[in-house]
Short mmCIF file of C-alpha atoms in Angstrom, two decimals:
data_model
loop_
_atom_site.label_atom_id
_atom_site.label_comp_id
_atom_site.label_asym_id
_atom_site.label_seq_id
_atom_site.Cartn_x
_atom_site.Cartn_y
_atom_site.Cartn_z
CA MET A 1 155.26 141.27 109.78
CA LYS A 2 157.50 140.54 112.13
CA ILE A 3 158.08 137.14 114.14
CA ALA A 4 157.08 138.62 117.23
CA GLU A 5 153.86 139.32 116.06
CA ILE A 6 153.26 135.67 114.40
CA VAL A 7 155.03 133.75 117.86
CA GLN A 8 152.12 136.40 119.71
CA GLU A 9 149.04 135.57 117.30
CA LEU A 10 149.71 132.02 116.88
CA ASN A 11 150.93 131.25 120.39
CA LEU A 12 154.45 129.40 119.91
CA ALA A 13 157.07 128.55 122.14
CA VAL A 14 160.29 130.25 121.44
CA TRP A 15 163.16 127.89 122.12
CA ALA A 16 166.14 129.97 120.41
CA ALA A 17 167.40 133.11 119.60
CA LYS A 18 164.45 135.47 121.54
CA ALA A 19 166.60 138.43 120.82
CA SER A 20 165.96 138.29 117.20
CA LEU A 21 162.46 138.28 116.88
CA ASP A 22 162.02 141.83 115.48
CA ARG A 23 163.45 140.15 112.45
CA GLY A 24 160.99 140.73 109.48
CA VAL A 25 159.50 137.30 107.09
CA THR A 26 159.61 137.69 103.53
CA GLY A 27 156.79 134.71 102.95
CA GLY A 28 156.45 131.42 104.10
CA TYR A 29 158.19 127.93 103.18
CA ALA A 30 156.42 124.23 103.85
CA SER A 31 159.04 121.26 103.73
CA ASP A 32 159.91 118.52 105.78
CA LEU A 33 162.83 117.85 102.67
CA LEU A 34 166.36 119.53 103.06
CA SER A 35 167.06 119.74 99.93
CA ASP A 36 163.92 121.19 98.64
CA VAL A 37 164.48 123.95 101.41
CA LEU A 38 168.16 124.34 100.15
CA ALA A 39 167.06 124.70 96.51
CA ASN A 40 163.94 126.55 96.39
CA SER A 41 163.47 128.48 99.59
CA LYS A 42 163.95 132.08 99.68
CA GLU A 43 165.87 134.96 102.18
CA GLY A 44 163.39 135.67 104.80
CA ASN A 45 161.20 132.66 104.57
CA LEU A 46 159.77 131.41 107.70
CA TRP A 47 159.97 127.49 107.25
CA ILE A 48 157.85 125.60 108.68
CA THR A 49 158.97 121.51 109.23
CA LEU A 50 159.11 118.57 110.87
CA GLN A 51 162.13 117.92 111.28
CA ILE A 52 164.06 118.64 114.72
CA HIS A 53 168.16 117.59 113.77
CA GLN A 54 170.60 120.37 113.87
CA ASN A 55 171.13 120.25 109.90
CA ILE A 56 167.82 122.21 110.17
CA VAL A 57 169.88 125.44 111.75
CA GLY A 58 172.72 124.76 108.90
CA VAL A 59 170.03 125.23 106.16
CA ALA A 60 168.14 128.25 107.72
CA SER A 61 171.78 130.05 108.12
CA MET A 62 173.15 129.23 104.60
CA LYS A 63 169.40 130.54 102.91
CA GLY A 64 169.27 133.41 105.46
CA LEU A 65 165.65 131.72 106.59
CA ALA A 66 164.04 134.43 109.09
CA GLY A 67 163.29 131.79 111.66
CA ILE A 68 161.94 127.77 111.88
CA ILE A 69 158.58 126.62 113.46
CA LEU A 70 158.42 123.20 114.46
CA VAL A 71 155.34 121.42 114.27
CA ASN A 72 153.14 118.59 115.47
CA GLY A 73 154.87 119.95 119.00
CA ARG A 74 157.97 118.60 118.07
CA GLU A 75 161.05 119.43 120.40
CA PRO A 76 164.26 119.85 118.85
CA GLU A 77 167.15 117.84 119.88
CA ARG A 78 169.85 119.73 122.34
CA GLU A 79 172.09 120.27 119.37
CA THR A 80 169.83 122.09 117.30
CA VAL A 81 168.84 124.65 120.19
CA GLU A 82 172.31 125.88 120.75
CA LYS A 83 173.05 125.56 117.08
CA ALA A 84 170.28 128.09 116.64
CA GLU A 85 171.04 130.11 119.45
CA THR A 86 174.65 130.19 118.26
CA GLU A 87 173.59 130.86 114.76
CA ASN A 88 171.00 133.70 116.04
CA ILE A 89 167.93 131.68 113.95
CA PRO A 90 164.59 132.04 116.04
CA LEU A 91 163.42 128.75 116.76
CA MET A 92 159.81 128.08 117.85
CA VAL A 93 157.61 125.21 118.33
CA SER A 94 153.51 124.92 117.62
CA GLU A 95 151.10 122.01 118.53
CA MET A 96 149.64 122.62 115.09
CA PRO A 97 150.00 119.99 112.37
CA ALA A 98 151.79 121.62 109.25
CA PHE A 99 148.32 122.46 107.56
CA GLU A 100 146.71 124.33 110.39
CA LEU A 101 149.60 126.46 111.24
CA VAL A 102 150.37 127.16 107.42
CA GLY A 103 146.44 127.64 106.81
CA ARG A 104 146.44 130.26 110.01
CA LEU A 105 150.33 132.13 108.38
CA TYR A 106 148.69 132.50 105.26
CA ASN A 107 145.54 134.17 106.80
CA LEU A 108 147.74 136.65 108.74
CA GLY A 109 149.22 137.48 105.51
CA VAL A 110 152.25 135.34 104.89
CA GLY A 111 152.66 134.27 101.24
CA GLY A 112 153.73 131.21 100.05
CA THR A 113 154.89 132.47 96.48
CA MET B 1 135.58 119.77 99.41
CA THR B 2 135.21 117.89 96.76
CA ILE B 3 138.98 116.61 94.46
CA ALA B 4 136.92 118.50 91.67
CA GLU B 5 137.35 121.71 94.17
CA ILE B 6 140.53 121.37 95.44
CA ALA B 7 142.16 120.71 92.05
CA LYS B 8 140.47 123.85 90.70
CA ILE B 9 141.47 125.75 94.21
CA LEU B 10 145.43 124.38 93.79
CA GLU B 11 145.60 124.53 89.89
CA ALA B 12 146.08 120.80 90.03
CA GLU B 13 146.10 118.99 87.39
CA VAL B 14 144.33 115.09 88.03
CA ILE B 15 146.28 112.13 87.11
CA VAL B 16 144.66 109.16 88.61
CA GLY B 17 140.95 109.09 89.46
CA SER B 18 139.31 111.41 86.97
CA ASP B 19 136.53 109.26 87.55
CA LEU B 20 136.80 110.21 91.73
CA LEU B 21 136.85 113.86 91.36
CA ASN B 22 133.31 113.82 93.48
CA GLU B 23 134.67 112.04 96.75
CA GLU B 24 134.30 114.18 99.19
CA ILE B 25 137.56 115.05 101.08
CA LYS B 26 137.31 115.74 104.55
CA MET B 27 140.65 117.32 105.94
CA GLY B 28 143.92 118.45 104.78
CA CYS B 29 147.84 117.31 105.67
CA GLY B 30 150.99 118.73 104.66
CA SER B 31 154.11 116.48 105.19
CA ASP B 32 157.00 114.86 103.60
CA LEU B 33 157.86 112.17 106.22
CA MET B 34 155.39 109.41 105.65
CA SER B 35 155.95 108.45 109.63
CA ASP B 36 154.37 111.42 110.48
CA VAL B 37 151.60 110.89 108.14
CA LEU B 38 150.45 107.22 109.26
CA SER B 39 150.64 108.59 112.91
CA PHE B 40 148.40 112.08 112.71
CA VAL B 41 146.74 111.85 109.92
CA LYS B 42 143.15 110.49 109.93
CA SER B 43 141.36 108.87 106.72
CA GLU B 44 139.83 110.61 104.33
CA ALA B 45 142.22 113.28 104.48
CA ILE B 46 143.98 114.12 101.28
CA LEU B 47 148.09 114.26 101.58
CA LEU B 48 150.05 117.05 100.37
CA THR B 49 153.83 116.06 99.62
CA GLY B 50 157.01 116.90 97.80
CA LEU B 51 157.66 113.22 97.22
CA THR B 52 156.59 111.06 94.82
CA ASN B 53 157.91 108.01 95.24
CA PRO B 54 155.20 104.74 95.37
CA GLN B 55 155.99 104.31 99.04
CA VAL B 56 153.83 107.75 99.20
CA VAL B 57 150.80 105.83 97.65
CA ARG B 58 151.75 103.03 100.33
CA THR B 59 151.29 105.17 102.97
CA ALA B 60 148.05 106.68 101.75
CA GLU B 61 146.78 102.66 101.23
CA MET B 62 147.75 101.93 104.37
CA ALA B 63 146.51 104.99 106.50
CA ASP B 64 142.69 105.08 103.98
CA LEU B 65 144.08 108.04 102.43
CA ALA B 66 141.40 109.60 100.12
CA ALA B 67 144.05 111.44 98.12
CA ILE B 68 147.43 112.71 97.29
CA CYS B 69 148.57 115.72 95.98
CA PHE B 70 151.91 116.60 94.59
CA VAL B 71 152.93 119.92 95.32
CA ARG B 72 156.02 122.43 93.27
CA GLY B 73 155.00 120.69 90.13
CA LYS B 74 156.26 116.99 90.79
CA LYS B 75 155.06 114.78 88.62
CA PRO B 76 155.52 111.05 89.72
CA GLY B 77 156.99 108.57 87.82
CA ASP B 78 155.19 105.36 86.13
CA GLU B 79 155.68 103.04 89.24
CA THR B 80 153.62 105.40 91.66
CA ILE B 81 151.11 106.28 89.18
CA ARG B 82 150.23 102.39 88.39
CA LEU B 83 150.70 101.42 92.18
CA ALA B 84 147.94 104.60 92.74
CA GLU B 85 146.06 103.42 89.78
CA SER B 86 145.54 99.36 91.17
CA LYS B 87 144.74 100.71 94.84
CA ASN B 88 142.08 103.23 92.98
CA ILE B 89 143.97 106.78 94.74
CA PRO B 90 143.62 109.78 93.04
CA LEU B 91 146.82 111.72 92.38
CA LEU B 92 147.00 115.62 91.62
CA THR B 93 149.66 117.68 90.65
CA THR B 94 149.53 121.64 91.44
CA PRO B 95 152.12 123.90 90.54
CA LEU B 96 151.94 125.41 93.81
CA PRO B 97 154.59 125.15 96.50
CA MET B 98 153.46 123.36 100.04
CA PHE B 99 153.16 126.62 101.67
CA GLU B 100 150.95 128.12 99.19
CA SER B 101 148.27 124.93 99.03
CA CYS B 102 148.01 124.24 102.33
CA GLY B 103 147.10 128.14 102.72
CA ARG B 104 144.75 128.53 100.23
CA LEU B 105 143.09 125.35 100.98
CA TRP B 106 142.54 126.24 104.83
CA ARG B 107 141.31 129.63 103.96
CA GLU B 108 138.78 127.69 101.46
CA GLY B 109 137.69 125.86 104.49
CA LEU B 110 139.40 122.70 104.30
CA ALA B 111 139.79 121.42 108.14
CA GLY B 112 143.56 120.10 109.12
CA CYS B 113 143.64 116.88 110.83
CA SER B 114 143.61 117.71 114.35
CA GLU B 115 140.81 120.33 113.89
CA HIS B 116 138.17 117.88 112.39
CA LYS B 117 136.79 116.55 115.53
CA LYS B 118 134.47 114.01 114.42
CA SER B 119 136.18 110.62 114.17
CA ASN B 120 135.25 108.79 111.20
CA THR B 121 135.12 104.84 111.01
CA MET C 1 146.48 98.47 84.00
CA VAL C 2 144.74 96.08 81.78
CA SER C 3 145.74 92.21 82.90
CA ASP C 4 144.83 89.50 80.15
CA ASN C 5 142.00 88.88 82.40
CA ARG C 6 139.85 92.13 82.21
CA ILE C 7 140.50 92.02 78.30
CA SER C 8 138.85 88.83 78.20
CA LYS C 9 136.25 89.82 80.68
CA VAL C 10 135.47 92.73 78.04
CA GLN C 11 135.22 90.16 75.45
CA GLU C 12 132.36 88.21 77.52
CA LEU C 13 130.89 91.52 78.67
CA ILE C 14 130.42 92.48 75.31
CA TYR C 15 127.85 89.69 74.47
CA GLU C 16 126.25 89.57 78.10
CA ILE C 17 125.15 93.52 78.34
CA GLY C 18 122.39 94.72 76.66
CA VAL C 19 122.05 97.89 74.55
CA GLY C 20 119.48 98.94 76.20
CA GLU C 21 121.53 98.68 79.94
CA VAL C 22 123.86 101.31 78.16
CA MET C 23 121.68 103.58 76.24
CA GLN C 24 120.53 107.34 76.72
CA THR C 25 117.21 107.51 77.70
CA ASP C 26 117.03 111.41 78.32
CA LEU C 27 116.06 112.03 74.90
CA VAL C 28 115.09 115.17 72.78
CA THR C 29 112.81 114.13 70.02
CA VAL C 30 111.01 116.38 67.64
CA ASP C 31 107.46 116.26 66.16
CA PRO C 32 107.70 115.47 62.47
CA ARG C 33 104.97 118.52 61.84
CA THR C 34 107.51 120.75 63.69
CA PRO C 35 108.56 123.87 60.66
CA MET C 36 112.13 123.05 59.72
CA SER C 37 112.33 126.57 60.78
CA GLN C 38 112.10 125.72 64.22
CA LEU C 39 114.88 123.11 64.16
CA ARG C 40 118.31 125.66 64.82
CA ALA C 41 117.01 126.77 67.59
CA ILE C 42 116.15 123.50 69.07
CA LEU C 43 119.46 121.92 68.02
CA ARG C 44 121.27 124.93 69.11
CA GLU C 45 119.70 125.24 72.54
CA LYS C 46 120.07 121.54 73.36
CA ARG C 47 123.86 121.17 71.73
CA ILE C 48 123.25 117.98 69.41
CA SER C 49 123.81 117.76 65.46
CA GLY C 50 120.66 116.01 65.07
CA THR C 51 117.59 114.51 66.67
CA PRO C 52 115.21 111.41 66.43
CA VAL C 53 111.77 112.43 64.44
CA VAL C 54 108.96 110.96 66.75
CA ASP C 55 104.94 110.63 65.94
CA GLY C 56 103.43 109.80 69.64
CA ASP C 57 106.17 107.38 70.48
CA LYS C 58 106.56 106.00 67.59
CA LEU C 59 110.15 106.44 65.57
CA VAL C 60 109.50 107.54 62.41
CA GLY C 61 113.03 109.60 60.95
CA ILE C 62 116.04 111.36 61.96
CA ILE C 63 116.85 114.85 61.04
CA SER C 64 120.51 116.50 61.39
CA ILE C 65 121.77 119.94 61.24
CA GLU C 66 123.28 118.61 57.46
CA ASP C 67 119.56 118.36 56.59
CA PHE C 68 118.51 121.81 57.69
CA ILE C 69 122.00 123.60 56.08
CA ARG C 70 120.39 121.82 52.59
CA TRP C 71 117.32 123.06 53.13
CA LEU C 72 118.73 126.59 53.93
CA ALA C 73 120.73 126.43 51.14
CA ASP C 74 117.96 125.18 48.67
CA ARG C 75 115.85 128.77 49.82
CA GLU C 76 113.07 126.75 49.84
CA GLU C 77 109.79 127.73 51.88
CA ASP C 78 109.51 126.43 55.54
CA CYS C 79 107.90 123.28 55.64
CA PRO C 80 107.30 120.30 58.11
CA ILE C 81 110.28 118.34 59.31
CA ALA C 82 108.51 115.24 57.94
CA GLU C 83 109.33 116.32 54.41
CA LYS C 84 112.85 116.65 55.02
CA MET C 85 114.15 114.56 57.48
CA SER C 86 115.88 111.00 56.50
CA LYS C 87 113.20 108.02 56.54
CA ASP C 88 115.28 105.39 56.75
CA VAL C 89 116.50 105.28 59.79
CA CYS C 90 119.13 102.46 61.33
CA THR C 91 117.74 101.09 64.24
CA ILE C 92 118.82 98.65 66.97
CA TYR C 93 116.84 96.43 69.35
CA ALA C 94 117.42 97.14 73.16
CA ASP C 95 117.19 93.27 73.85
CA GLU C 96 120.48 93.16 71.24
CA PRO C 97 123.79 92.37 72.45
CA LEU C 98 126.56 95.50 72.72
CA THR C 99 128.53 93.52 70.40
CA GLN C 100 125.70 94.12 67.63
CA ALA C 101 125.88 97.93 68.10
CA VAL C 102 129.74 97.80 67.78
CA ASN C 103 129.54 95.65 64.55
CA VAL C 104 126.84 98.08 63.16
CA PHE C 105 129.19 101.40 63.90
CA GLN C 106 132.03 99.58 62.14
CA ARG C 107 129.68 98.67 59.17
CA PHE C 108 127.92 101.91 58.52
CA GLY C 109 130.41 104.33 60.49
CA TYR C 110 127.09 106.43 62.26
CA GLY C 111 127.67 108.21 65.57
CA ARG C 112 124.93 107.33 67.13
CA LEU C 113 122.01 104.73 66.43
CA ALA C 114 118.30 104.68 68.04
CA VAL C 115 117.21 101.99 70.18
CA VAL C 116 113.80 100.96 69.56
CA ASP C 117 111.57 98.01 71.39
CA ARG C 118 111.40 94.63 69.31
CA GLN C 119 107.89 94.55 69.48
CA ASP C 120 106.22 98.08 69.18
CA LYS C 121 109.09 99.67 67.64
CA ARG C 122 109.05 102.28 69.66
CA LEU C 123 111.67 104.63 70.50
CA LEU C 124 113.51 104.13 74.03
CA GLY C 125 116.44 105.60 73.32
CA ILE C 126 120.26 106.35 71.60
CA ILE C 127 123.11 104.67 71.75
CA THR C 128 126.45 105.85 70.94
CA LYS C 129 130.26 104.58 70.88
CA GLY C 130 130.88 106.57 74.21
CA ASP C 131 127.87 105.29 75.59
CA ILE C 132 129.44 101.80 74.49
CA VAL C 133 132.48 102.28 76.72
CA ARG C 134 131.31 103.53 79.21
CA GLY C 135 128.46 101.08 79.95
CA LEU C 136 131.86 98.30 79.57
CA LEU C 137 133.52 100.54 82.96
CA ASN C 138 131.29 100.73 84.88
CA LYS C 139 130.25 97.11 84.63
CA LEU C 140 133.47 95.97 84.84
CA GLU C 141 134.15 97.95 88.43
CA ILE C 142 131.21 96.41 89.47
CA HIS C 143 132.48 93.06 88.53
CA HIS C 144 135.91 94.38 90.32
CA VAL C 145 133.67 95.31 93.67
CA ALA C 146 131.76 91.49 93.16
CA GLU C 147 134.71 89.44 93.20
CA GLU C 148 135.83 91.15 96.07
CA GLU C 149 132.66 90.11 98.27
CA VAL C 150 133.03 86.79 96.40
CA TYR C 151 136.37 86.37 98.55
CA ARG C 152 134.71 88.00 101.74
CA HIS C 153 131.98 85.11 101.26
CA ARG C 154 134.33 82.42 100.82
CA VAL C 155 136.55 83.35 103.78
CA LYS C 156 133.45 83.76 105.95
CA HIS C 157 131.75 79.94 104.52
CA PHE C 158 135.50 78.62 105.64
CA PHE C 159 135.35 79.67 108.76
CA GLU C 160 131.66 78.28 109.50
CA ASP C 161 133.05 74.84 108.18
CA ILE C 162 135.97 74.69 110.19
CA LEU C 163 135.19 72.43 113.29
CA ALA C 164 136.90 73.97 116.62
CA ASP C 165 136.57 75.80 119.99
CA LYS C 166 138.97 78.39 118.64
CA VAL C 167 140.34 79.24 115.25
CA VAL C 168 143.31 80.81 114.87
CA LEU C 169 144.97 81.85 111.19
CA LEU C 170 148.74 82.42 110.98
CA PHE C 171 150.57 84.34 107.74
CA GLN C 172 153.73 84.87 107.04
CA TYR C 173 155.20 87.69 104.63
CA ASN C 174 158.55 87.55 103.61
CA VAL C 175 160.72 90.99 103.23
CA VAL C 176 163.60 91.53 101.23
CA GLY C 177 165.95 93.89 102.86
CA GLN C 178 167.45 97.15 100.68
CA ASN C 179 164.64 96.82 98.08
CA PHE C 180 162.79 99.97 99.05
CA THR C 181 160.67 100.38 95.43
CA ARG C 182 158.62 97.01 96.82
CA ALA C 183 158.68 98.14 100.81
CA GLY C 184 154.92 97.68 101.84
CA GLU C 185 154.09 94.68 99.38
CA GLY C 186 153.86 92.44 102.72
CA ALA C 187 151.94 95.00 104.61
CA SER C 188 149.73 96.00 101.57
CA ARG C 189 148.80 91.64 101.01
CA LEU C 190 147.94 91.65 105.05
CA LYS C 191 145.69 94.56 104.61
CA ALA C 192 143.74 92.98 101.42
CA THR C 193 143.75 89.75 103.61
CA LEU C 194 142.62 91.31 107.38
CA GLN C 195 139.69 93.31 105.11
CA ARG C 196 138.62 89.98 103.40
CA LEU C 197 138.22 88.11 106.78
CA GLY C 198 135.99 91.41 107.65
CA LEU C 199 137.70 93.06 110.59
CA HIS C 200 136.63 96.19 112.07
CA PRO C 201 138.45 98.88 109.81
CA GLN C 202 140.03 100.72 112.66
CA ILE C 203 141.64 97.57 113.78
CA VAL C 204 142.72 96.54 109.96
CA ARG C 205 144.17 100.17 109.75
CA ARG C 206 146.26 99.76 112.95
CA VAL C 207 147.64 96.44 112.00
CA SER C 208 148.60 97.90 108.32
CA ILE C 209 150.08 100.76 109.67
CA ALA C 210 152.00 99.03 112.14
CA THR C 211 152.82 96.24 110.26
CA TYR C 212 154.53 98.59 106.93
CA GLU C 213 156.60 100.65 109.83
CA ALA C 214 158.06 97.40 110.75
CA GLU C 215 158.32 96.36 107.33
CA MET C 216 159.70 99.92 106.21
CA ASN C 217 162.77 99.45 109.71
CA LEU C 218 163.52 95.68 108.02
CA ILE C 219 163.62 97.37 104.93
CA ILE C 220 166.36 100.38 105.72
CA TYR C 221 167.94 98.42 108.28
CA THR C 222 168.40 95.30 107.81
CA ASP C 223 169.17 92.60 105.01
CA GLY C 224 165.51 91.67 105.42
CA GLY C 225 163.31 89.58 107.28
CA SER C 226 159.82 87.81 107.95
CA ILE C 227 156.71 89.09 109.35
CA ARG C 228 154.00 86.44 110.92
CA VAL C 229 150.79 87.66 111.73
CA ARG C 230 148.57 85.31 113.94
CA VAL C 231 144.85 86.39 114.01
CA GLU C 232 142.56 84.96 116.58
CA PRO C 233 139.04 86.06 117.35
CA ASN C 234 139.88 88.90 119.93
CA GLU C 235 143.63 89.77 119.00
CA ILE C 236 146.18 90.19 115.81
CA PHE C 237 149.48 89.20 117.20
CA VAL C 238 152.64 90.50 114.97
CA VAL C 239 156.23 89.84 115.05
CA VAL C 240 158.65 91.02 113.20
CA LYS C 241 162.03 88.98 112.87
CA ASP C 242 165.38 89.76 111.34
CA LEU C 243 168.87 87.93 111.37
CA GLY C 244 170.60 91.22 112.58
CA PRO C 245 172.65 93.75 112.67
CA GLY C 246 170.98 94.22 115.67
CA ILE C 247 170.12 97.09 118.06
CA PRO C 248 172.74 98.01 120.78
CA ASP C 249 170.82 100.75 122.86
CA ILE C 250 166.83 99.86 122.46
CA GLU C 251 165.98 102.57 125.09
CA LYS C 252 167.33 105.42 122.80
CA VAL C 253 165.90 103.62 119.55
CA MET C 254 162.46 104.07 121.37
CA GLN C 255 163.07 108.26 121.42
CA PRO C 256 161.12 110.05 119.32
CA GLY C 257 163.23 111.66 116.72
CA TYR C 258 166.12 109.49 117.28
CA SER C 259 167.21 107.89 114.07
CA THR C 260 170.19 106.65 112.72
CA ALA C 261 169.02 106.34 108.77
CA PRO C 262 170.95 107.76 106.05
CA GLU C 263 170.00 110.94 104.30
CA TRP C 264 169.00 109.12 101.20
CA VAL C 265 166.19 107.03 103.46
CA ARG C 266 165.39 110.72 104.64
CA GLU C 267 164.56 112.05 101.38
CA LEU C 268 162.49 109.47 100.78
CA GLY C 269 160.15 110.45 103.96
CA PHE C 270 161.31 108.04 106.44
CA GLY C 271 163.58 107.25 109.23
CA ALA C 272 162.90 110.46 110.98
CA GLY C 273 162.71 108.26 114.16
CA MET C 274 159.03 108.14 114.07
CA GLY C 275 158.48 104.35 113.16
CA LEU C 276 158.56 102.48 116.08
CA CYS C 277 156.69 105.52 118.11
CA ASN C 278 154.24 104.53 115.46
CA ILE C 279 153.89 101.23 115.85
CA LYS C 280 153.59 101.60 120.04
CA LYS C 281 150.94 104.23 119.73
CA CYS C 282 148.88 101.68 117.38
CA ALA C 283 149.77 98.49 119.12
CA THR C 284 148.21 97.67 122.73
CA LYS C 285 150.95 96.05 123.53
CA MET C 286 154.53 96.19 121.73
CA GLU C 287 157.98 94.49 122.57
CA LEU C 288 161.15 95.01 121.24
CA LYS C 289 164.27 92.22 121.68
CA SER C 290 167.63 92.77 120.25
CA THR C 291 171.22 91.05 120.18
CA VAL C 292 173.86 92.98 118.37
CA GLY C 293 175.05 90.84 115.83
CA LYS C 294 172.08 88.22 116.26
CA GLY C 295 168.97 89.93 115.50
CA THR C 296 165.79 91.86 116.47
CA GLN C 297 162.38 90.73 117.25
CA LEU C 298 159.27 92.99 117.50
CA ASN C 299 156.29 91.23 119.25
CA ILE C 300 153.00 93.77 118.38
CA ARG C 301 150.16 92.75 119.76
CA ILE C 302 146.61 94.47 118.77
CA SER C 303 143.44 93.68 120.59
CA VAL C 304 140.47 93.46 118.74
CA ASP C 305 138.09 94.05 121.60
CA ASN C 306 139.38 97.65 122.58
CA GLU C 307 137.96 98.49 119.21
CA ALA C 308 137.48 102.61 120.92
CA LYS C 309 141.24 102.88 120.91
CA SER C 310 141.17 104.24 117.61
CA GLU C 311 143.16 107.05 115.90
CA ASP C 312 142.09 109.37 118.12
CA SER C 313 144.64 108.34 120.47
#
């Protein structure tokens, strides 16, 4: 499944790297602990988190993640948006809490293991 | 959804609260930020988290959460277990990652905290 | 965690609780005239290894799987259970204390005892070691709940005994800085106290959450401080004070997501820059005053009348 389809299905606001939304997603990873994401996420995963500081872009780029969705309507810091733009990491925001967003992604066929 | 049903769906082990398996859980929440939990989560929810420190139990105590499930096979230390026992808060641990755990529970019909309309006491 | 007073409580309870209170009463029994050939089906269907033999409502014996096997091995003809059962049944009276049952189990090594009525020797139930343990645990739980009720009762009386136009209660909790494992003990004790005072659960929840966040801030950013809580009939006023280092830019720390927390704090699930917003959300009114080098004071007012301002906000 492509990020663009997910953006449309789940009504996500895109904050950065609009040009890279045709990227495919291999699965989902939900975590607010950077060390956990560094250790356990897989390439092409879509990352669901509450963290908004710019380190999330560094982690996503290092692990080759497909993109980041911030939950609970959290707005990213300006530096985070800029960094996501330069690193070409799609950055989206959902109004939903992580639990519900993940539930819907799961129903769309994005796997978690 | 009861704690027993959740344990089954998540292939989880019950660490604390084997006498509370029939307690009803109304909502689910997945988070590793305790302030987020304190701010958004409603009482009678189960918290899914990758953290196992005693503050997770404290957070559940303050926010009147019904249970905690640790994800990714994380096992809490003695201090966390003791605190949960003294506060009567059930602890579970599932080998599944957070994403898979939330996905399964939501698909099986457990609501999220913003979806659960009727606020409880 | 079993404390010493819980153990002595158990010792008291095994003398207090009667066998009749914990025994199983939904019994499977057989009539003495039942043929032995039917016994296996009964035992297998009910998944039991033995059963009391009852004539009318009088206990006349007990028949077990061992008796059945012996009968099979001897290749005897079918006969009524009455001929093969053991008639010498060890019983206990329903009004005897649990300690008596424990003694019998210890002395004879039985797995179960038949419980009978002292007067008419009628079979009332069966008791196993598991029933005793379950009964004790239930009683302990009830005692625990009852204790909390006693506290609430005492607090209510305490208020009735005070002669004044207005009663104000003041609690103080001291918080040690940098001690992450003990963090939240103050808020936890405050919560228990407010519950005993019989405050509305939503009010208790809001005060607890706000105080807990404030306590975390003291622990993460300062060398410790104090939490003072003033409880009045229509308002709870929490004052959190520390002696430094102080906050340089108050406007900035009030922004959601702004945080100066070190990485180790974030990895423990705190310091995401939401604590103060969270406190504000729980409070009816919040004030933050700080002087760099001197210290910080956080005032949290939660009005009790306004129960509607709940977690829906």
